[in-house]
Amino acid sequence: MTRDRADPRLTPGVLAAAVWLMNDERESEASLFKRAYFTGLLRKGRTGGPWHCNGPLLARLLRRRVLSGELPCHGAVLVGIGEMIAHGHAPEDEIESSLGRLLRGAYPEAARQRLFRQALDLVRSKTSATQSSPSPVYQSEHLSVMDWTRINFADRWMQHPVPLGSFFGYGLSFIARILLRNAPARLRWFANEASKRSLLPAVVGSVGEACFWNDKAPQQALRSGVPLFVSFGVARLRNGGEDGEGWKASAIDAALIDNKVAIEGRIHVSAFMLKEAVHAWHRQKNRPAENRRRRALLEIDPSQAVGGERHAIFQIERLKEEEPDLERRRSAVMLALDDALQTAAQQDIDPGKLWSVFEPSLVDTPEIRHRFAMAHADGVLRRAALEAALATFDKFAAVRHPETISGQGFESFRAEREFAFWAARSQVELSKANGRDPGHDAARRIGKAEAALRAFALQPFAATRFNERFQNSLGRWSLILQFAFLVALSDPRAPFVILRDAALKSAASFLPVANRSGYDHRWADAVAGLVVDAVSTTQDNTARDWINDERQPALLRTQLVWACPAILETDLQLATSLVDEIAARKTFRSDAGRNASDLLNIVDRAAAAMKREDRPDLYDQLAIPYSKAVAQTDAPLARSVSLQTLLAALNAHPDARTILLKDPVWGHSRVSETLRKD
């Protein structure tokens, strides 16, 4: 142990602090310091250990000095008191509050600033050159700029505090805490003065640690006016320990308004809060459903339990116990997300310019992009936000530059139904807001791109000649077709007929090519399902024409046969052979459960159509696809509801109906939706 750590006189400011605390005009400084030893206020370290301060005595002496109403004669006193607190068990809150009252007294501002400058000069003179820190949060430019980058730095630091690269003593940290607690508005001046002396990291670290450990400090940090310190406060307040806990975006924005934070800073804070809410929503939204599916799987097939069949009963009980908490968390994150969307939309006062600020917060999630646009006030702002939301679809569908569409890359997951579904919702809402026909607007949006894709993909030997470019074109074509069908069928009772018929015509060319290419079956399957939905809204022989077209995928033809009770009744042999073809498809490990899923979908479509058209005489035919589905060995959940239960639910048996509606597989099916409306 070095000598300066054992002798308090060698620690910066301690001598000045002891003299001030033991003040007696009749004694010299040396005598006063000796009395500090005599009364036990200070004690040298024994056998080389660090020196010690009597914390309770320090607090009593400080109370007495504060009552005198006199400011310390030098900034070294404040540094010394901070060092004393660090070397003894002192009531920090009481001491910081007492000194705060003294510093808030009716003194000239110049007197206070002189004290703080003296303290900073003392610390600088006793501190070696600053070592580099692994965290960028300690850099000086964070004092004046509040943007996405700085807020993220502060949030990451608050989750995992990074220590300084060098030690500045405890006195400077103590002064920063006093200001944060009692006069946060002065922290900007203090931080600037510290930055001039290369002491800023100590101030930043002190404020960050205070926000991390003290429940009241984050709210005080919001009042500081220093972007980084405000970010510390926001990061701590929004983090309640669990998803959905902590302060909501609207509460933080209200606090920023109260503390006169500029609109630019509030925009970035609301974008940050939205991003965190979206991430929490992603983590929690499916957990209750996953819990129920896992429990159903273990009840059907106990061998799926971790550790073997004998552990299944215990894991089922644990899953049951976890369900209420998962539902609670999901509800909490949904409320937090709605609040964050509304708060961010209020800040997005110019979507044309500010959408890029909020775009990273949407985490490339189509649903959130649409919901954010709809959270804007009805009128010009909402229309501009919906245009911005659709710009993402335009980019990946390449509808703005169809002449270059075949040469552009395409990410396969963009062709998933979710992306097209929410883009279609945005299109419908935008057209309604503009008083226009959604079908007409959607056709104008995608017409040229669809024509270019069709012409490129239908060239002779396009698959072998263009390879990856051909594959990208199929994915983009699938996306555009899904968008068209979803807009056309946005109201199944009144479909947009012109767009629907154009999409059916295009799909008739797309599906044979996509099915034959063997790239990603999901592209063809998604379009096939929408073709079935579209055909169900027609009044002519369209369904029969599609079924008889052997160029079309077997899945589409099977779905159509079973979704049309009149055709099923007359062509039961064809319906059975098509089901056999689906059940016999070869699948790979990556497609595990595909056949069972498609067969259950066929059962679902058939049951819903039979119920809707009141054809109980055909219920028994459901056994044909159902038996093939449950025979698939790679999908135990296909057996979650028995055929007897399904038939009883269709026949209005109340217990069977309840089982079907609550089942993790069948609860969101077409037949369940039909039963709810019945």
Short mmCIF file of C-alpha atoms in Angstrom, two decimals, residues 562 564-566 568-569 610 615-622:
data_model
loop_
_atom_site.label_atom_id
_atom_site.label_comp_id
_atom_site.label_asym_id
_atom_site.label_seq_id
_atom_site.Cartn_x
_atom_site.Cartn_y
_atom_site.Cartn_z
CA TRP A 562 -62.20 -29.67 -51.29
CA CYS A 564 -66.07 -26.41 -53.32
CA PRO A 565 -68.69 -28.80 -51.83
CA ALA A 566 -70.61 -29.02 -55.10
CA LEU A 568 -66.43 -32.49 -54.18
CA GLU A 569 -69.80 -34.24 -54.27
CA MET A 610 -69.26 -27.31 -45.74
CA ARG A 615 -73.66 -29.42 -46.22
CA PRO A 616 -73.61 -31.79 -43.21
CA ASP A 617 -74.06 -34.70 -45.62
CA LEU A 618 -70.41 -34.24 -46.66
CA TYR A 619 -68.88 -34.05 -43.16
CA ASP A 620 -67.89 -37.72 -43.19
CA GLN A 621 -65.71 -37.14 -46.26
CA LEU A 622 -63.34 -35.11 -44.08
#
